[in-house]
PDB file of C-alpha atoms in Angstrom:
ATOM      1  CA  MET A   1      -1.750  13.741 -27.061  1.00  0.00           C
ATOM      2  CA  ILE A   2      -0.108  14.506 -23.729  1.00  0.00           C
ATOM      3  CA  THR A   3       0.307  11.458 -21.550  1.00  0.00           C
ATOM      4  CA  PRO A   4      -0.943  12.174 -18.012  1.00  0.00           C
ATOM      5  CA  ALA A   5       1.863  11.886 -15.491  1.00  0.00           C
ATOM      6  CA  LEU A   6       1.792   9.083 -12.968  1.00  0.00           C
ATOM      7  CA  PRO A   7       2.243  10.097  -9.328  1.00  0.00           C
ATOM      8  CA  PRO A   8       5.952  10.537  -8.534  1.00  0.00           C
ATOM      9  CA  PRO A   9       7.573   8.413  -5.832  1.00  0.00           C
ATOM     10  CA  ARG A  10       7.126   9.880  -2.370  1.00  0.00           C
ATOM     11  CA  ARG A  11      10.766   9.324  -1.394  1.00  0.00           C
ATOM     12  CA  GLN A  12      12.487  12.699  -1.078  1.00  0.00           C
ATOM     13  CA  PRO A  13      16.074  13.773  -0.367  1.00  0.00           C
ATOM     14  CA  GLY A  14      16.805  13.210   3.301  1.00  0.00           C
ATOM     15  CA  THR A  15      14.467  10.231   3.577  1.00  0.00           C
ATOM     16  CA  SER A  16      17.379   7.997   4.583  1.00  0.00           C
ATOM     17  CA  ALA A  17      17.762   9.990   7.790  1.00  0.00           C
ATOM     18  CA  LYS A  18      14.034   9.687   8.403  1.00  0.00           C
ATOM     19  CA  GLU A  19      14.170   5.931   7.864  1.00  0.00           C
ATOM     20  CA  ALA A  20      17.070   5.700  10.296  1.00  0.00           C
ATOM     21  CA  SER A  21      15.042   7.596  12.898  1.00  0.00           C
ATOM     22  CA  ILE A  22      12.032   5.310  12.451  1.00  0.00           C
ATOM     23  CA  THR A  23      14.236   2.238  12.782  1.00  0.00           C
ATOM     24  CA  ALA A  24      15.841   3.740  15.902  1.00  0.00           C
ATOM     25  CA  TRP A  25      12.376   4.277  17.396  1.00  0.00           C
ATOM     26  CA  ALA A  26      11.494   0.649  16.672  1.00  0.00           C
ATOM     27  CA  LEU A  27      14.658  -0.538  18.388  1.00  0.00           C
ATOM     28  CA  ALA A  28      14.001   1.727  21.379  1.00  0.00           C
ATOM     29  CA  ALA A  29      10.408   0.501  21.533  1.00  0.00           C
ATOM     30  CA  ARG A  30      11.702  -3.010  22.256  1.00  0.00           C
ATOM     31  CA  THR A  31      12.469  -1.861  25.790  1.00  0.00           C
ATOM     32  CA  GLY A  32       8.914  -0.627  26.282  1.00  0.00           C
ATOM     33  CA  ASP A  33       9.735   3.060  25.841  1.00  0.00           C
ATOM     34  CA  PRO A  34       6.213   4.551  25.355  1.00  0.00           C
ATOM     35  CA  VAL A  35       7.510   7.623  23.510  1.00  0.00           C
ATOM     36  CA  ALA A  36       9.402   5.453  21.016  1.00  0.00           C
ATOM     37  CA  VAL A  37       6.360   3.214  20.516  1.00  0.00           C
ATOM     38  CA  ASP A  38       4.151   6.232  19.844  1.00  0.00           C
ATOM     39  CA  ARG A  39       6.601   7.755  17.357  1.00  0.00           C
ATOM     40  CA  PHE A  40       7.086   4.436  15.560  1.00  0.00           C
ATOM     41  CA  VAL A  41       3.341   3.906  15.151  1.00  0.00           C
ATOM     42  CA  ARG A  42       2.623   7.485  14.109  1.00  0.00           C
ATOM     43  CA  ALA A  43       5.439   7.484  11.549  1.00  0.00           C
ATOM     44  CA  LEU A  44       4.204   4.405   9.697  1.00  0.00           C
ATOM     45  CA  HIS A  45       0.455   4.209  10.371  1.00  0.00           C
ATOM     46  CA  ARG A  46      -0.534   6.015   7.153  1.00  0.00           C
ATOM     47  CA  ASP A  47       1.737   3.915   4.928  1.00  0.00           C
ATOM     48  CA  VAL A  48       0.527   0.659   6.443  1.00  0.00           C
ATOM     49  CA  ARG A  49      -3.097   1.641   5.945  1.00  0.00           C
ATOM     50  CA  HIS A  50      -2.486   2.617   2.320  1.00  0.00           C
ATOM     51  CA  TYR A  51      -0.596  -0.599   1.705  1.00  0.00           C
ATOM     52  CA  VAL A  52      -3.273  -2.939   3.066  1.00  0.00           C
ATOM     53  CA  THR A  53      -5.944  -0.976   1.190  1.00  0.00           C
ATOM     54  CA  PHE A  54      -4.186  -1.257  -2.148  1.00  0.00           C
ATOM     55  CA  LEU A  55      -3.504  -4.948  -1.520  1.00  0.00           C
ATOM     56  CA  GLY A  56      -7.250  -5.401  -1.624  1.00  0.00           C
ATOM     57  CA  ALA A  57      -8.574  -4.696   1.849  1.00  0.00           C
ATOM     58  CA  ASP A  58     -12.036  -3.184   1.754  1.00  0.00           C
ATOM     59  CA  PRO A  59     -12.529   0.158   3.534  1.00  0.00           C
ATOM     60  CA  GLN A  60     -14.298  -1.459   6.468  1.00  0.00           C
ATOM     61  CA  SER A  61     -11.421  -3.825   7.215  1.00  0.00           C
ATOM     62  CA  ALA A  62      -8.425  -1.634   6.279  1.00  0.00           C
ATOM     63  CA  GLU A  63      -8.224   0.026   9.688  1.00  0.00           C
ATOM     64  CA  ASP A  64      -8.658  -3.334  11.453  1.00  0.00           C
ATOM     65  CA  LEU A  65      -5.810  -4.786   9.385  1.00  0.00           C
ATOM     66  CA  THR A  66      -3.668  -1.760  10.164  1.00  0.00           C
ATOM     67  CA  GLN A  67      -4.256  -2.224  13.872  1.00  0.00           C
ATOM     68  CA  ASP A  68      -3.603  -5.949  13.557  1.00  0.00           C
ATOM     69  CA  THR A  69      -0.309  -5.193  11.804  1.00  0.00           C
ATOM     70  CA  PHE A  70       0.889  -2.972  14.635  1.00  0.00           C
ATOM     71  CA  LEU A  71      -0.263  -5.440  17.293  1.00  0.00           C
ATOM     72  CA  ARG A  72       1.727  -8.165  15.566  1.00  0.00           C
ATOM     73  CA  ALA A  73       4.716  -5.865  15.176  1.00  0.00           C
ATOM     74  CA  LEU A  74       4.724  -4.680  18.783  1.00  0.00           C
ATOM     75  CA  GLY A  75       4.467  -8.275  19.929  1.00  0.00           C
ATOM     76  CA  SER A  76       7.460  -9.201  17.775  1.00  0.00           C
ATOM     77  CA  LEU A  77       9.672  -6.182  18.416  1.00  0.00           C
ATOM     78  CA  HIS A  78      11.957  -8.242  20.634  1.00  0.00           C
ATOM     79  CA  ARG A  79      12.986 -10.131  17.483  1.00  0.00           C
ATOM     80  CA  PHE A  80      13.637  -6.995  15.404  1.00  0.00           C
ATOM     81  CA  GLU A  81      17.368  -6.320  15.221  1.00  0.00           C
ATOM     82  CA  GLY A  82      17.443  -3.490  12.692  1.00  0.00           C
ATOM     83  CA  ARG A  83      19.018  -5.527   9.891  1.00  0.00           C
ATOM     84  CA  SER A  84      16.417  -4.062   7.548  1.00  0.00           C
ATOM     85  CA  SER A  85      14.570  -0.772   7.903  1.00  0.00           C
ATOM     86  CA  ALA A  86      11.645  -0.785  10.300  1.00  0.00           C
ATOM     87  CA  ARG A  87       9.381   0.208   7.407  1.00  0.00           C
ATOM     88  CA  THR A  88      10.377  -2.839   5.346  1.00  0.00           C
ATOM     89  CA  TRP A  89       9.964  -5.111   8.362  1.00  0.00           C
ATOM     90  CA  LEU A  90       6.542  -3.651   9.200  1.00  0.00           C
ATOM     91  CA  LEU A  91       5.188  -3.836   5.635  1.00  0.00           C
ATOM     92  CA  ALA A  92       6.173  -7.496   5.479  1.00  0.00           C
ATOM     93  CA  ILE A  93       4.053  -8.024   8.601  1.00  0.00           C
ATOM     94  CA  ALA A  94       1.203  -6.075   6.988  1.00  0.00           C
ATOM     95  CA  ARG A  95       1.403  -8.307   3.936  1.00  0.00           C
ATOM     96  CA  ARG A  96       1.063 -11.413   6.096  1.00  0.00           C
ATOM     97  CA  ALA A  97      -1.872  -9.840   7.940  1.00  0.00           C
ATOM     98  CA  VAL A  98      -3.679  -9.262   4.634  1.00  0.00           C
ATOM     99  CA  VAL A  99      -2.978 -12.811   3.442  1.00  0.00           C
ATOM    100  CA  ASP A 100      -4.253 -14.240   6.728  1.00  0.00           C
ATOM    101  CA  SER A 101      -7.367 -12.074   6.494  1.00  0.00           C
ATOM    102  CA  ILE A 102      -8.095 -13.210   2.941  1.00  0.00           C
ATOM    103  CA  ARG A 103      -7.694 -16.852   3.940  1.00  0.00           C
ATOM    104  CA  TYR A 104     -10.011 -16.363   6.905  1.00  0.00           C
ATOM    105  CA  ASP A 105     -12.654 -14.536   4.870  1.00  0.00           C
ATOM    106  CA  SER A 106     -12.593 -17.178   2.151  1.00  0.00           C
ATOM    107  CA  SER A 107     -13.483 -19.833   4.724  1.00  0.00           C
ATOM    108  CA  ARG A 108     -16.703 -18.190   5.884  1.00  0.00           C
ATOM    109  CA  PRO A 109     -19.797 -16.664   4.214  1.00  0.00           C
ATOM    110  CA  ARG A 110     -19.702 -12.940   3.517  1.00  0.00           C
ATOM    111  CA  LEU A 111     -22.392 -11.234   5.590  1.00  0.00           C
ATOM    112  CA  ALA A 112     -22.171  -7.686   4.268  1.00  0.00           C
ATOM    113  CA  ALA A 113     -24.810  -6.612   1.786  1.00  0.00           C
ATOM    114  CA  THR A 114     -23.371  -5.928  -1.663  1.00  0.00           C
ATOM    115  CA  ASP A 115     -24.862  -2.447  -1.883  1.00  0.00           C
ATOM    116  CA  ASP A 116     -23.284  -1.468   1.427  1.00  0.00           C
ATOM    117  CA  TRP A 117     -19.693  -2.407   0.635  1.00  0.00           C
ATOM    118  CA  GLU A 118     -19.880  -1.101  -2.925  1.00  0.00           C
ATOM    119  CA  SER A 119     -21.034   2.279  -1.601  1.00  0.00           C
ATOM    120  CA  ALA A 120     -18.257   2.287   0.986  1.00  0.00           C
ATOM    121  CA  VAL A 121     -15.628   1.584  -1.656  1.00  0.00           C
ATOM    122  CA  GLU A 122     -16.972   4.336  -3.890  1.00  0.00           C
ATOM    123  CA  ARG A 123     -16.880   6.872  -1.047  1.00  0.00           C
ATOM    124  CA  THR A 124     -13.236   6.137  -0.306  1.00  0.00           C
ATOM    125  CA  GLN A 125     -11.890   6.323  -3.862  1.00  0.00           C
ATOM    126  CA  PRO A 126      -9.205   9.040  -4.129  1.00  0.00           C
ATOM    127  CA  ARG A 127     -10.225  11.720  -6.620  1.00  0.00           C
ATOM    128  CA  HIS A 128      -8.562  14.700  -8.296  1.00  0.00           C
ATOM    129  CA  LEU A 129      -5.061  13.223  -8.128  1.00  0.00           C
ATOM    130  CA  PRO A 130      -2.305  14.905 -10.211  1.00  0.00           C
ATOM    131  CA  GLY A 131      -2.448  13.685 -13.797  1.00  0.00           C
ATOM    132  CA  PHE A 132      -5.816  12.005 -13.459  1.00  0.00           C
ATOM    133  CA  ASP A 133      -8.407  14.024 -15.362  1.00  0.00           C
ATOM    134  CA  ASP A 134     -12.177  13.980 -15.023  1.00  0.00           C
ATOM    135  CA  GLY A 135     -12.213  12.285 -11.637  1.00  0.00           C
ATOM    136  CA  ILE A 136     -10.515   9.059 -12.737  1.00  0.00           C
ATOM    137  CA  ALA A 137      -9.553   7.331  -9.483  1.00  0.00           C
ATOM    138  CA  LEU A 138      -6.090   5.891  -9.075  1.00  0.00           C
ATOM    139  CA  ALA A 139      -7.469   3.148  -6.852  1.00  0.00           C
ATOM    140  CA  GLU A 140      -9.815   1.998  -9.616  1.00  0.00           C
ATOM    141  CA  LEU A 141      -6.926   1.708 -12.068  1.00  0.00           C
ATOM    142  CA  LEU A 142      -4.697  -0.072  -9.570  1.00  0.00           C
ATOM    143  CA  ALA A 143      -7.484  -2.529  -8.791  1.00  0.00           C
ATOM    144  CA  ALA A 144      -7.420  -3.644 -12.429  1.00  0.00           C
ATOM    145  CA  LEU A 145      -3.750  -4.651 -12.216  1.00  0.00           C
ATOM    146  CA  PRO A 146      -2.695  -8.210 -11.339  1.00  0.00           C
ATOM    147  CA  ASP A 147      -2.045  -8.466  -7.604  1.00  0.00           C
ATOM    148  CA  ASP A 148       1.731  -8.818  -7.893  1.00  0.00           C
ATOM    149  CA  ARG A 149       2.113  -5.782 -10.177  1.00  0.00           C
ATOM    150  CA  ARG A 150      -0.180  -3.659  -8.004  1.00  0.00           C
ATOM    151  CA  GLU A 151       1.821  -4.525  -4.910  1.00  0.00           C
ATOM    152  CA  ALA A 152       5.149  -3.710  -6.579  1.00  0.00           C
ATOM    153  CA  PHE A 153       3.818  -0.382  -7.866  1.00  0.00           C
ATOM    154  CA  VAL A 154       2.352   0.649  -4.518  1.00  0.00           C
ATOM    155  CA  LEU A 155       5.508  -0.257  -2.597  1.00  0.00           C
ATOM    156  CA  THR A 156       7.955   1.554  -4.882  1.00  0.00           C
ATOM    157  CA  GLN A 157       5.987   4.354  -6.529  1.00  0.00           C
ATOM    158  CA  MET A 158       3.570   5.314  -3.760  1.00  0.00           C
ATOM    159  CA  LEU A 159       5.245   4.293  -0.516  1.00  0.00           C
ATOM    160  CA  GLY A 160       8.680   5.120  -1.878  1.00  0.00           C
ATOM    161  CA  LEU A 161      10.523   1.923  -0.938  1.00  0.00           C
ATOM    162  CA  PRO A 162      13.753   1.152  -2.815  1.00  0.00           C
ATOM    163  CA  TYR A 163      13.419  -1.814  -5.151  1.00  0.00           C
ATOM    164  CA  ALA A 164      15.644  -3.933  -2.912  1.00  0.00           C
ATOM    165  CA  GLU A 165      13.397  -3.339   0.110  1.00  0.00           C
ATOM    166  CA  ALA A 166      10.258  -3.946  -1.961  1.00  0.00           C
ATOM    167  CA  ALA A 167      11.787  -7.254  -3.011  1.00  0.00           C
ATOM    168  CA  ASP A 168      12.302  -8.154   0.659  1.00  0.00           C
ATOM    169  CA  VAL A 169       8.689  -7.305   1.491  1.00  0.00           C
ATOM    170  CA  SER A 170       7.358  -9.284  -1.481  1.00  0.00           C
ATOM    171  CA  ASP A 171       9.830 -12.144  -0.996  1.00  0.00           C
ATOM    172  CA  CYS A 172      10.987 -12.145  -4.620  1.00  0.00           C
ATOM    173  CA  PRO A 173      14.104 -11.126  -6.626  1.00  0.00           C
ATOM    174  CA  ILE A 174      14.718  -7.426  -7.207  1.00  0.00           C
ATOM    175  CA  GLY A 175      14.603  -7.966 -10.969  1.00  0.00           C
ATOM    176  CA  THR A 176      11.081  -9.331 -10.612  1.00  0.00           C
ATOM    177  CA  VAL A 177       9.999  -6.186  -8.757  1.00  0.00           C
ATOM    178  CA  ARG A 178      11.495  -3.959 -11.475  1.00  0.00           C
ATOM    179  CA  SER A 179       9.695  -5.950 -14.160  1.00  0.00           C
ATOM    180  CA  ARG A 180       6.371  -5.798 -12.313  1.00  0.00           C
ATOM    181  CA  VAL A 181       6.644  -2.033 -11.807  1.00  0.00           C
ATOM    182  CA  ALA A 182       7.521  -1.463 -15.468  1.00  0.00           C
ATOM    183  CA  ARG A 183       4.560  -3.546 -16.626  1.00  0.00           C
ATOM    184  CA  ALA A 184       2.254  -1.826 -14.145  1.00  0.00           C
ATOM    185  CA  ARG A 185       3.293   1.615 -15.391  1.00  0.00           C
ATOM    186  CA  THR A 186       2.808   0.527 -19.023  1.00  0.00           C
ATOM    187  CA  SER A 187      -0.709  -0.693 -18.242  1.00  0.00           C
ATOM    188  CA  LEU A 188      -1.635   2.396 -16.220  1.00  0.00           C
ATOM    189  CA  ILE A 189      -0.435   4.775 -18.942  1.00  0.00           C
ATOM    190  CA  ALA A 190      -2.366   2.827 -21.572  1.00  0.00           C
ATOM    191  CA  TRP A 191      -5.538   2.963 -19.468  1.00  0.00           C
ATOM    192  CA  LEU A 192      -5.070   6.668 -18.799  1.00  0.00           C
ATOM    193  CA  ASN A 193      -4.731   7.336 -22.517  1.00  0.00           C
ATOM    194  CA  GLU A 194      -7.846   5.280 -23.194  1.00  0.00           C
ATOM    195  CA  ALA A 195      -9.766   7.146 -20.479  1.00  0.00           C
ATOM    196  CA  GLU A 196      -8.585  10.463 -21.936  1.00  0.00           C
ATOM    197  CA  ARG A 197     -10.182   9.467 -25.254  1.00  0.00           C
ATOM    198  CA  THR A 198     -13.446   8.079 -23.876  1.00  0.00           C
ATOM    199  CA  VAL A 199     -14.327  10.309 -20.869  1.00  0.00           C
ATOM    200  CA  PRO A 200     -15.111  13.456 -22.891  1.00  0.00           C
ATOM    201  CA  VAL A 201     -17.437  11.416 -25.136  1.00  0.00           C
ATOM    202  CA  ALA A 202     -19.310  10.056 -22.141  1.00  0.00           C
ATOM    203  CA  ALA A 203     -19.540  13.500 -20.590  1.00  0.00           C
ATOM    204  CA  ALA A 204     -21.068  14.912 -23.757  1.00  0.00           C
ATOM    205  CA  ALA A 205     -23.682  12.154 -23.998  1.00  0.00           C
TER     206      ALA A 205
END
């Protein structure tokens, strides 16, 4: 049996220069430079949205959380000194935004009808990803992981952060991040193998 390949990390040669440019834009944005602000937001908007989504944000709130992240970041830029990459700094803010949102939502009744949000989630599941046969959605598999392992996997394998930066975002030792990623990959491969065995049977039924 051929084990389906997991998505490769997005980090490519030359990314360090790109990260330096993004961090430079963040530093320039502290002075109110509108061009730098625009470039900073555009460069990281997609990654922030993916991150908050895979941390558990439903499709209806993911964009709101993304906007909230950038509002928080732009309001705190005067404290950003470039000691870490702007991406690492911003994802840490996104993480806090998600945590705050979860705490807020847990303190009030949920008003959305179940059918509505379940349909919305289903419509936004990524399909036909490399290595995922028969429409198995990566998001569905990631959702089954414990929160800490899912976060570590998304940060390092999908957003391409180095383990050290992922550790900074998650506020834990780098060895813990490596362990979480390894366990996440083991679980995902096992589930992919299981799906490979069961999907054809279901399709034939």
